[in-house]
DNA sequence: TCTGGGGTCCTAGGACCC
DNA sequence: TCTGGGGTCCTAGGACCC
């Protein structure tokens, strides 16, 4: 048996932990650049705020219902996530961190008779220790655990836990779940399945094998097995090494300036380099892309990406910035209103397995020492104190974040003050 | 008229996830 | 005025090889 534990409306719940006055009030959190609503409290869902709606389209709703609005604060959410995951890990021998707010727990070797009770204990412990409410779904496979979790949210609100412990309960959940609400069935597949007469998960579980194989490839085949209670999706108890790393952001406002983009691209390259070093990986390929805003039909549109192979795989900030700027030089064209740019590093290899070039002139050992020192200093200050000249400090391209809460848990200057 | 067969590797694009 | 960011996996088709 496996459990899927997920945090309810995670980003909103994080904001609420540090401001109890928000209890009972609709809360939403916006995507980067204060673009769209990406997290909503129950109250916000009830007043009709739809996931992914741009903020400017719901201003009336926000005003009318006194909705509390936040810019996303990933420093805070990341730290709260760590706390929740550490608690979850104390209940089971193994768990898989699935996303910032979800984990699969391996309950197969536990001696508990009643997993429902265990689920409830997990739930109270996490809520009491972190203030974050969670829901637990328990079932024989990942897909069914997801389904159980969803069922718990809809129909077991009182206890927040659901255990698909026998065939009857599995049947009930399958019948109560529309195909589009199955984990792994997105919009395209959902439309196709409904068109072919499959309405609920209970319909899909009996779909002919070759139909599923043809229309949904092996992904669909695995999905059906999982729905039947036969595990078909791999477990990853060890976090896998990343295969590519991307840093990209929209600009706070559209820009035509190459100067501004030089600054942005060098910062994104530096961020990629930092992420690479954290992963203990080096990249052999770097991609730079730029694009205009597709929603502005009145603007000339342009989108371009350039891939560059690097002679020796690297995670050195200076080198990656150098390549990234070379790339920008190629993709940048004058006269467009740019909305976004980004840097992707690809073809990653472990630091320890780098092939050195025969004519490589770079003193890599010295470079590594410098980068290591840079990471240490920046880590100690909690922000990028040490930077390279092109990165500048003024962030002329910076994102909008008008409703940002404090770094309550990671910055000593921003901890909560308590008056007694 | 009719233009092999079998294999690998790479890439772009599509689907999905949170 | 204002529409996120960061990933994974799978497949078809092209390039290339013998």
Short mmCIF file of C-alpha atoms (C1' of nucleotides) in Angstrom, two decimals:
data_model
loop_
_atom_site.label_atom_id
_atom_site.label_comp_id
_atom_site.label_asym_id
_atom_site.label_seq_id
_atom_site.Cartn_x
_atom_site.Cartn_y
_atom_site.Cartn_z
CA UNK A 1 0.00 0.00 0.00
CA UNK A 2 1.11 3.50 -0.80
CA UNK A 3 -0.02 6.88 0.43
CA UNK A 4 -0.09 10.17 -1.36
CA UNK A 5 0.09 13.04 1.09
CA UNK A 6 -0.47 16.48 -0.27
CA UNK A 7 -0.73 19.88 1.31
CA UNK A 8 -4.04 21.64 0.84
CA UNK A 9 -3.77 24.84 -1.21
CA UNK A 10 -0.13 24.82 -0.20
CA UNK A 11 1.04 28.34 -1.07
CA UNK A 12 -2.06 29.90 0.48
CA UNK A 13 -1.69 27.76 3.57
CA UNK A 14 1.94 28.92 3.97
CA UNK A 15 0.83 32.55 3.89
CA UNK A 16 -1.86 31.80 6.47
CA UNK A 17 0.50 30.17 8.93
CA UNK A 18 2.18 33.52 9.48
CA UNK A 19 -0.95 35.64 9.44
CA UNK A 20 -3.84 33.95 11.27
CA UNK A 21 -6.06 36.94 10.51
CA UNK A 22 -6.37 35.42 7.03
CA UNK A 23 -8.37 32.48 8.40
CA UNK A 24 -11.80 32.41 6.85
CA UNK A 25 -10.82 35.05 4.30
CA UNK A 26 -10.30 34.21 0.63
CA UNK A 27 -6.56 34.08 -0.17
CA UNK A 28 -4.80 33.76 -3.53
CA UNK A 29 -1.17 33.58 -4.54
CA UNK A 30 -0.03 34.90 -7.93
CA UNK A 31 2.50 33.42 -10.32
CA UNK A 32 5.80 35.17 -10.96
CA UNK A 33 5.50 38.73 -12.12
CA UNK A 34 2.10 38.88 -10.40
CA UNK A 35 0.60 37.27 -13.51
CA UNK A 36 -2.02 34.61 -12.75
CA UNK A 37 -3.72 33.11 -9.70
CA UNK A 38 -1.88 29.82 -9.14
CA UNK A 39 -3.07 28.98 -5.63
CA UNK A 40 -6.45 29.59 -4.06
CA UNK A 41 -7.85 29.00 -0.58
CA UNK A 42 -11.21 27.20 -0.35
CA UNK A 43 -12.94 30.54 0.17
CA UNK A 44 -11.29 31.95 -2.96
CA UNK A 45 -12.48 28.93 -4.97
CA UNK A 46 -15.97 29.45 -3.65
CA UNK A 47 -16.20 33.07 -4.77
CA UNK A 48 -15.39 31.89 -8.28
CA UNK A 49 -11.69 32.57 -8.79
CA UNK A 50 -10.53 30.10 -11.43
CA UNK A 51 -7.06 28.53 -11.42
CA UNK A 52 -4.66 30.28 -13.78
CA UNK A 53 -6.73 33.40 -14.39
CA UNK A 54 -4.70 36.57 -14.96
CA UNK A 55 -4.85 38.92 -12.00
CA UNK A 56 -6.10 41.87 -14.02
CA UNK A 57 -9.19 39.89 -15.02
CA UNK A 58 -10.31 39.22 -11.44
CA UNK A 59 -9.76 42.65 -9.89
CA UNK A 60 -13.49 43.13 -9.35
CA UNK A 61 -13.83 39.76 -7.61
CA UNK A 62 -10.84 40.56 -5.44
CA UNK A 63 -12.33 43.86 -4.36
CA UNK A 64 -15.84 42.59 -3.90
CA UNK A 65 -14.84 39.68 -1.67
CA UNK A 66 -11.93 41.30 0.13
CA UNK A 67 -9.53 38.67 -1.22
CA UNK A 68 -6.01 38.69 0.26
CA UNK A 69 -3.52 38.66 -2.64
CA UNK A 70 0.13 37.55 -2.44
CA UNK A 71 3.04 37.47 -4.86
CA UNK A 72 4.72 34.07 -4.84
CA UNK A 73 7.37 33.70 -2.16
CA UNK A 74 9.28 30.56 -3.10
CA UNK A 75 11.87 31.01 -0.38
CA UNK A 76 9.11 30.67 2.21
CA UNK A 77 7.29 27.82 0.44
CA UNK A 78 10.50 25.86 -0.09
CA UNK A 79 11.41 26.05 3.57
CA UNK A 80 7.90 25.08 4.74
CA UNK A 81 7.98 22.18 2.30
CA UNK A 82 11.23 20.89 3.86
CA UNK A 83 9.59 20.92 7.27
CA UNK A 84 6.55 18.98 6.11
CA UNK A 85 8.65 16.41 4.22
CA UNK A 86 10.91 15.78 7.23
CA UNK A 87 7.86 14.98 9.34
CA UNK A 88 6.43 12.65 6.69
CA UNK A 89 9.74 10.84 6.46
CA UNK A 90 9.52 9.96 10.15
CA UNK A 91 6.45 7.77 9.57
CA UNK A 92 7.68 5.39 6.85
CA UNK A 93 10.89 3.65 5.80
CA UNK A 94 10.85 5.26 2.35
CA UNK A 95 9.17 8.13 0.60
CA UNK A 96 9.35 9.79 -2.79
CA UNK A 97 9.32 13.57 -2.89
CA UNK A 98 7.02 14.20 -5.80
CA UNK A 99 6.61 17.97 -5.81
CA UNK A 100 6.95 20.93 -3.50
CA UNK A 101 3.71 19.96 -1.76
CA UNK A 102 3.30 16.23 -2.35
CA UNK A 103 5.02 13.00 -1.38
CA UNK A 104 4.34 9.31 -1.96
CA UNK A 105 4.88 7.19 1.15
CA UNK A 106 5.71 3.51 1.00
CA UNK A 107 3.45 1.76 3.51
CA UNK A 108 3.95 -1.74 2.17
CA UNK A 109 6.12 -2.98 5.02
CA UNK A 110 4.28 -1.38 7.88
CA UNK A 111 2.73 -3.60 10.52
CA UNK A 112 -0.37 -1.47 10.95
CA UNK A 113 -3.70 -3.20 10.58
CA UNK A 114 -5.53 0.04 10.08
CA UNK A 115 -3.90 2.39 7.63
CA UNK A 116 -6.78 4.82 7.97
CA UNK A 117 -5.73 5.46 11.54
CA UNK A 118 -2.12 5.92 10.51
CA UNK A 119 -3.24 8.40 7.86
CA UNK A 120 -5.11 10.37 10.46
CA UNK A 121 -2.10 10.43 12.74
CA UNK A 122 0.10 11.71 9.91
CA UNK A 123 -2.42 14.40 9.24
CA UNK A 124 -2.69 15.67 12.81
CA UNK A 125 1.06 15.57 13.35
CA UNK A 126 1.82 17.66 10.26
CA UNK A 127 -0.92 20.18 10.93
CA UNK A 128 0.04 20.59 14.58
CA UNK A 129 3.77 20.94 13.95
CA UNK A 130 3.73 23.13 10.84
CA UNK A 131 0.28 24.68 10.59
CA UNK A 132 -0.13 23.23 7.10
CA UNK A 133 -3.29 21.13 6.53
CA UNK A 134 -2.75 17.96 4.49
CA UNK A 135 -4.86 15.26 2.87
CA UNK A 136 -3.90 11.58 2.71
CA UNK A 137 -4.93 9.04 0.07
CA UNK A 138 -3.93 5.39 0.53
CA UNK A 139 -4.16 2.71 -2.18
CA UNK A 140 -2.26 -0.14 -3.89
CA UNK A 141 -0.81 2.03 -6.71
CA UNK A 142 0.26 5.61 -7.31
CA UNK A 143 -2.63 6.41 -9.63
CA UNK A 144 -5.15 4.99 -7.17
CA UNK A 145 -3.46 6.81 -4.27
CA UNK A 146 -3.90 10.05 -6.19
CA UNK A 147 -7.52 9.13 -6.73
CA UNK A 148 -8.01 8.26 -3.06
CA UNK A 149 -6.53 11.62 -2.14
CA UNK A 150 -8.94 13.41 -4.40
CA UNK A 151 -11.81 11.40 -2.98
CA UNK A 152 -10.74 12.36 0.55
CA UNK A 153 -10.79 16.04 -0.39
CA UNK A 154 -14.27 15.81 -1.89
CA UNK A 155 -16.07 13.28 0.29
CA UNK A 156 -14.05 12.73 3.45
CA UNK A 157 -13.45 16.33 4.42
CA UNK A 158 -14.07 15.54 8.07
CA UNK A 159 -11.08 13.23 8.44
CA UNK A 160 -9.07 14.23 5.35
CA UNK A 161 -8.00 10.63 4.76
CA UNK A 162 -9.25 7.89 2.45
CA UNK A 163 -8.03 4.32 2.15
CA UNK A 164 -8.92 2.19 -0.85
CA UNK A 165 -8.54 -0.93 1.28
CA UNK A 166 -10.85 -3.31 -0.64
CA UNK A 167 -12.39 -3.88 -4.08
CA UNK A 168 -15.66 -2.31 -3.10
CA UNK A 169 -13.97 0.98 -2.13
CA UNK A 170 -11.83 0.96 -5.28
CA UNK A 171 -14.93 0.45 -7.40
CA UNK A 172 -16.67 3.33 -5.63
CA UNK A 173 -13.74 5.68 -6.26
CA UNK A 174 -13.42 4.67 -9.93
CA UNK A 175 -17.11 5.38 -10.48
CA UNK A 176 -16.88 8.75 -8.75
CA UNK A 177 -13.91 9.94 -10.85
CA UNK A 178 -14.31 11.49 -14.30
CA UNK A 179 -11.64 10.41 -16.80
CA UNK A 180 -10.31 13.97 -16.93
CA UNK A 181 -9.65 13.87 -13.19
CA UNK A 182 -7.39 10.82 -13.39
CA UNK A 183 -3.73 11.57 -12.75
CA UNK A 184 -2.05 11.34 -16.16
CA UNK A 185 -5.13 12.21 -18.22
CA UNK A 186 -4.88 15.80 -19.40
CA UNK A 187 -7.11 17.89 -21.59
CA UNK A 188 -6.28 16.20 -24.91
CA UNK A 189 -6.74 12.64 -23.69
CA UNK A 190 -9.82 13.56 -21.71
CA UNK A 191 -11.56 14.99 -24.79
CA UNK A 192 -10.57 11.97 -26.86
CA UNK A 193 -11.80 9.50 -24.21
CA UNK A 194 -15.16 11.19 -23.70
CA UNK A 195 -15.63 11.31 -27.46
CA UNK A 196 -15.12 7.56 -27.48
CA UNK A 197 -17.65 6.95 -24.75
CA UNK A 198 -15.41 6.67 -21.69
CA UNK A 199 -16.81 8.94 -19.04
CA UNK A 200 -15.49 7.75 -15.70
CA UNK A 201 -12.42 5.87 -14.50
CA UNK A 202 -14.70 2.85 -14.10
CA UNK A 203 -15.40 2.97 -17.85
CA UNK A 204 -11.75 3.37 -18.72
CA UNK A 205 -10.51 0.50 -16.59
CA UNK A 206 -12.28 -1.94 -18.94
CA UNK A 207 -11.21 -0.25 -22.19
CA UNK A 208 -9.85 -2.65 -24.86
CA UNK A 209 -6.09 -2.92 -24.61
CA UNK A 210 -5.27 -2.15 -28.24
CA UNK A 211 -7.50 0.92 -28.24
CA UNK A 212 -5.62 2.36 -25.29
CA UNK A 213 -2.27 1.33 -26.73
CA UNK A 214 -3.05 3.00 -30.04
CA UNK A 215 -4.55 6.24 -28.70
CA UNK A 216 -2.45 6.77 -25.58
CA UNK A 217 0.71 4.73 -26.22
CA UNK A 218 2.43 2.92 -23.38
CA UNK A 219 1.53 5.74 -21.02
CA UNK A 220 -2.13 4.76 -21.32
CA UNK A 221 -1.29 1.08 -20.97
CA UNK A 222 0.49 1.74 -17.67
CA UNK A 223 -2.36 3.92 -16.52
CA UNK A 224 -4.93 1.12 -16.97
CA UNK A 225 -2.75 -1.31 -15.06
CA UNK A 226 -2.44 1.16 -12.21
CA UNK A 227 -6.21 1.66 -12.18
CA UNK A 228 -6.58 -2.11 -11.89
CA UNK A 229 -4.39 -2.06 -8.80
CA UNK A 230 -1.22 -3.39 -10.46
CA UNK A 231 1.74 -1.05 -9.88
CA UNK A 232 3.22 0.02 -13.22
CA UNK A 233 4.85 3.35 -12.45
CA UNK A 234 8.38 3.31 -11.14
CA UNK A 235 9.20 4.52 -7.66
CA UNK A 236 12.03 6.96 -7.20
CA UNK A 237 13.10 6.90 -3.63
CA UNK A 238 16.44 8.44 -4.48
CA UNK A 239 16.06 11.87 -6.04
CA UNK A 240 17.14 11.53 -9.66
CA UNK A 241 19.78 13.76 -11.16
CA UNK A 242 18.24 16.41 -13.35
CA UNK A 243 18.56 16.06 -17.11
CA UNK A 244 18.26 19.72 -17.89
CA UNK A 245 17.96 22.94 -15.93
CA UNK A 246 16.12 26.05 -17.05
CA UNK A 247 16.05 29.60 -15.72
CA UNK A 248 13.67 31.98 -17.40
CA UNK A 249 11.43 34.85 -16.36
CA UNK A 250 9.18 37.41 -17.93
CA UNK A 251 10.37 40.99 -17.70
CA UNK A 252 8.52 43.34 -15.36
CA UNK A 253 7.64 45.30 -18.48
CA UNK A 254 8.33 44.66 -22.16
CA UNK A 255 11.75 45.81 -23.36
CA UNK A 256 13.52 46.53 -26.64
CA UNK A 257 16.86 47.11 -24.96
CA UNK A 258 19.69 44.70 -25.62
CA UNK A 259 21.46 46.07 -22.55
CA UNK A 260 18.63 45.00 -20.30
CA UNK A 261 18.61 41.56 -21.91
CA UNK A 262 22.35 41.20 -21.45
CA UNK A 263 21.82 41.79 -17.77
CA UNK A 264 18.91 39.34 -17.57
CA UNK A 265 20.64 36.60 -19.57
CA UNK A 266 23.82 36.82 -17.52
CA UNK A 267 21.82 36.57 -14.32
CA UNK A 268 19.92 33.54 -15.59
CA UNK A 269 23.16 31.89 -16.71
CA UNK A 270 24.58 32.54 -13.23
CA UNK A 271 21.47 31.00 -11.66
CA UNK A 272 21.81 27.93 -13.90
CA UNK A 273 25.45 27.63 -12.89
CA UNK A 274 24.48 27.74 -9.23
CA UNK A 275 21.78 25.09 -9.73
CA UNK A 276 24.30 22.92 -11.59
CA UNK A 277 26.83 23.12 -8.77
CA UNK A 278 24.12 22.24 -6.27
CA UNK A 279 23.34 19.15 -8.36
CA UNK A 280 27.08 18.44 -8.68
CA UNK A 281 26.66 18.38 -12.45
CA UNK A 282 28.21 20.08 -15.44
CA UNK A 283 26.52 20.97 -18.72
CA UNK A 284 27.76 20.35 -22.24
CA UNK A 285 25.11 22.38 -23.98
CA UNK A 286 23.61 25.80 -23.36
CA UNK A 287 20.48 27.21 -24.96
CA UNK A 288 19.49 30.87 -24.99
CA UNK A 289 16.00 31.88 -26.04
CA UNK A 290 14.12 35.15 -26.41
CA UNK A 291 10.48 35.78 -27.18
CA UNK A 292 7.91 38.51 -27.58
CA UNK A 293 4.49 38.50 -25.90
CA UNK A 294 2.17 36.20 -27.85
CA UNK A 295 -0.91 37.84 -26.35
CA UNK A 296 -0.08 41.24 -27.83
CA UNK A 297 -1.49 40.78 -31.30
CA UNK A 298 -0.68 44.38 -32.15
CA UNK A 299 3.06 43.64 -31.78
CA UNK A 300 5.38 42.03 -34.31
CA UNK A 301 6.11 38.54 -33.01
CA UNK A 302 9.54 36.95 -32.78
CA UNK A 303 10.82 33.89 -31.00
CA UNK A 304 14.21 32.30 -31.36
CA UNK A 305 16.51 29.89 -29.58
CA UNK A 306 20.13 29.02 -30.16
CA UNK A 307 21.96 25.95 -28.89
CA UNK A 308 25.64 26.00 -28.20
CA UNK A 309 27.92 23.07 -27.54
CA UNK A 310 30.62 23.78 -25.00
CA UNK A 311 34.06 22.30 -25.52
CA UNK A 312 34.32 21.05 -21.97
CA UNK A 313 31.30 20.42 -19.73
CA UNK A 314 31.17 23.13 -17.10
CA UNK A 315 29.25 24.61 -14.19
CA UNK A 316 31.43 27.69 -13.96
CA UNK A 317 29.49 30.93 -13.73
CA UNK A 318 31.95 32.99 -15.76
CA UNK A 319 32.10 30.47 -18.57
CA UNK A 320 28.33 29.99 -18.74
CA UNK A 321 27.76 33.74 -18.81
CA UNK A 322 30.27 34.00 -21.65
CA UNK A 323 28.46 31.39 -23.74
CA UNK A 324 25.04 32.79 -22.87
CA UNK A 325 25.99 36.28 -24.03
CA UNK A 326 27.44 34.87 -27.22
CA UNK A 327 24.09 33.18 -27.78
CA UNK A 328 22.11 36.32 -27.02
CA UNK A 329 24.19 38.14 -29.59
CA UNK A 330 22.95 35.68 -32.20
CA UNK A 331 19.26 35.52 -31.28
CA UNK A 332 18.71 39.18 -30.41
CA UNK A 333 17.16 41.28 -33.15
CA UNK A 334 16.47 44.98 -32.87
CA UNK A 335 12.99 46.41 -32.95
CA UNK A 336 10.91 43.89 -31.02
CA UNK A 337 9.06 44.26 -27.72
CA UNK A 338 10.62 41.41 -25.80
CA UNK A 339 8.62 39.80 -23.02
CA UNK A 340 10.86 37.02 -21.87
CA UNK A 341 14.22 35.35 -22.22
CA UNK A 342 15.83 32.34 -20.67
CA UNK A 343 18.82 30.06 -20.38
CA UNK A 344 18.65 26.26 -20.45
CA UNK A 345 21.57 23.99 -19.73
CA UNK A 346 21.39 20.55 -21.22
CA UNK A 347 23.31 17.34 -21.67
CA UNK A 348 24.31 17.22 -18.00
CA UNK A 349 27.11 15.01 -16.71
CA UNK A 350 28.25 14.40 -13.14
CA UNK A 351 31.10 16.71 -12.07
CA UNK A 352 33.32 13.71 -11.55
CA UNK A 353 32.95 12.36 -15.09
CA UNK A 354 34.06 15.29 -17.22
CA UNK A 355 36.02 14.72 -20.39
CA UNK A 356 38.72 17.34 -20.55
CA UNK A 357 39.61 18.88 -23.86
CA UNK A 358 43.04 18.29 -25.29
CA UNK A 359 43.71 21.97 -25.89
CA UNK A 360 41.76 23.26 -22.94
CA UNK A 361 43.40 26.45 -21.71
CA UNK A 362 41.21 26.96 -18.67
CA UNK A 363 42.58 26.37 -15.19
CA UNK A 364 39.58 24.39 -14.03
CA UNK A 365 40.88 23.58 -10.60
CA UNK A 366 41.40 27.22 -9.77
CA UNK A 367 38.01 28.10 -11.20
CA UNK A 368 36.29 25.49 -9.04
CA UNK A 369 37.88 26.90 -5.92
CA UNK A 370 36.63 30.37 -6.81
CA UNK A 371 33.10 29.13 -7.51
CA UNK A 372 33.04 27.15 -4.30
CA UNK A 373 34.02 30.26 -2.34
CA UNK A 374 31.39 32.31 -4.15
CA UNK A 375 28.66 29.81 -3.29
CA UNK A 376 29.73 29.78 0.34
CA UNK A 377 29.67 33.55 0.73
CA UNK A 378 26.34 33.92 -1.05
CA UNK A 379 24.86 31.07 0.94
CA UNK A 380 25.97 32.68 4.21
CA UNK A 381 24.24 35.93 3.31
CA UNK A 382 21.17 34.22 1.92
CA UNK A 383 21.43 36.20 -1.32
CA UNK A 384 23.82 36.94 -4.16
CA UNK A 385 26.26 39.36 -2.58
CA UNK A 386 29.10 38.32 -4.84
CA UNK A 387 28.29 38.83 -8.51
CA UNK A 388 29.96 39.54 -11.79
CA UNK A 389 29.91 42.97 -13.38
CA UNK A 390 27.49 42.16 -16.25
CA UNK A 391 24.94 40.94 -13.74
CA UNK A 392 24.68 44.43 -12.20
CA UNK A 393 22.65 45.11 -9.08
CA UNK A 394 19.88 47.37 -10.25
CA UNK A 395 17.81 44.65 -11.97
CA UNK A 396 16.27 46.84 -14.61
CA UNK A 397 14.35 43.84 -15.87
CA UNK A 398 13.03 42.85 -12.50
CA UNK A 399 9.74 41.14 -11.97
CA UNK A 400 6.70 42.65 -10.40
CA UNK A 401 6.11 41.39 -6.88
CA UNK A 402 3.86 43.91 -5.30
CA UNK A 403 2.32 41.65 -2.68
CA UNK A 404 5.32 39.75 -1.36
CA UNK A 405 5.23 38.40 2.19
CA UNK A 406 8.33 38.11 4.37
CA UNK A 407 10.92 35.36 4.51
CA UNK A 408 9.59 34.42 7.94
CA UNK A 409 11.62 31.27 8.29
CA UNK A 410 14.87 31.85 6.44
CA UNK A 411 15.95 35.45 7.10
CA UNK A 412 16.73 36.57 10.63
CA UNK A 413 15.70 40.13 9.77
CA UNK A 414 12.25 39.02 8.71
CA UNK A 415 11.15 36.66 11.48
CA UNK A 416 7.80 37.19 13.10
CA UNK A 417 7.67 39.62 16.02
CA UNK A 418 5.51 38.52 18.92
CA UNK A 419 4.16 41.02 21.40
CA UNK A 420 3.51 39.70 24.88
"C1'" DT B 1 6.38 1.24 -63.73
"C1'" DC B 2 9.23 -0.87 -60.32
"C1'" DT B 3 14.87 1.90 -56.63
"C1'" DG B 4 16.80 -2.88 -50.07
"C1'" DG B 5 16.75 -3.85 -45.34
"C1'" DG B 6 18.02 -3.25 -40.88
"C1'" DG B 7 19.98 -0.81 -37.35
"C1'" DT B 8 21.18 3.41 -34.27
"C1'" DC B 9 21.09 8.01 -32.85
"C1'" DC B 10 19.20 12.49 -32.60
"C1'" DT B 11 15.64 16.01 -32.63
"C1'" DA B 12 11.27 18.28 -32.58
"C1'" DG B 13 6.98 18.19 -30.98
"C1'" DG B 14 3.26 16.60 -28.20
"C1'" DA B 15 1.45 14.96 -24.05
"C1'" DC B 16 1.53 15.26 -19.19
"C1'" DC B 17 2.67 16.95 -14.23
"C1'" DC B 18 2.87 20.58 -10.24
"C1'" DT C 1 -1.46 48.45 -19.06
"C1'" DC C 2 -1.74 43.53 -17.14
"C1'" DT C 3 -1.62 36.20 -19.26
"C1'" DG C 4 4.25 31.77 -14.70
"C1'" DG C 5 8.11 28.72 -14.46
"C1'" DG C 6 10.27 24.33 -14.35
"C1'" DG C 7 10.29 19.76 -15.33
"C1'" DT C 8 9.50 14.49 -17.45
"C1'" DC C 9 8.46 10.95 -20.83
"C1'" DC C 10 7.16 9.18 -25.42
"C1'" DT C 11 6.98 8.92 -30.48
"C1'" DA C 12 7.68 9.81 -35.33
"C1'" DG C 13 10.68 10.85 -38.62
"C1'" DG C 14 15.13 12.20 -40.51
"C1'" DA C 15 20.14 11.39 -40.91
"C1'" DC C 16 23.41 8.24 -41.20
"C1'" DC C 17 25.71 3.72 -41.44
"C1'" DC C 18 26.71 -0.87 -43.48
#
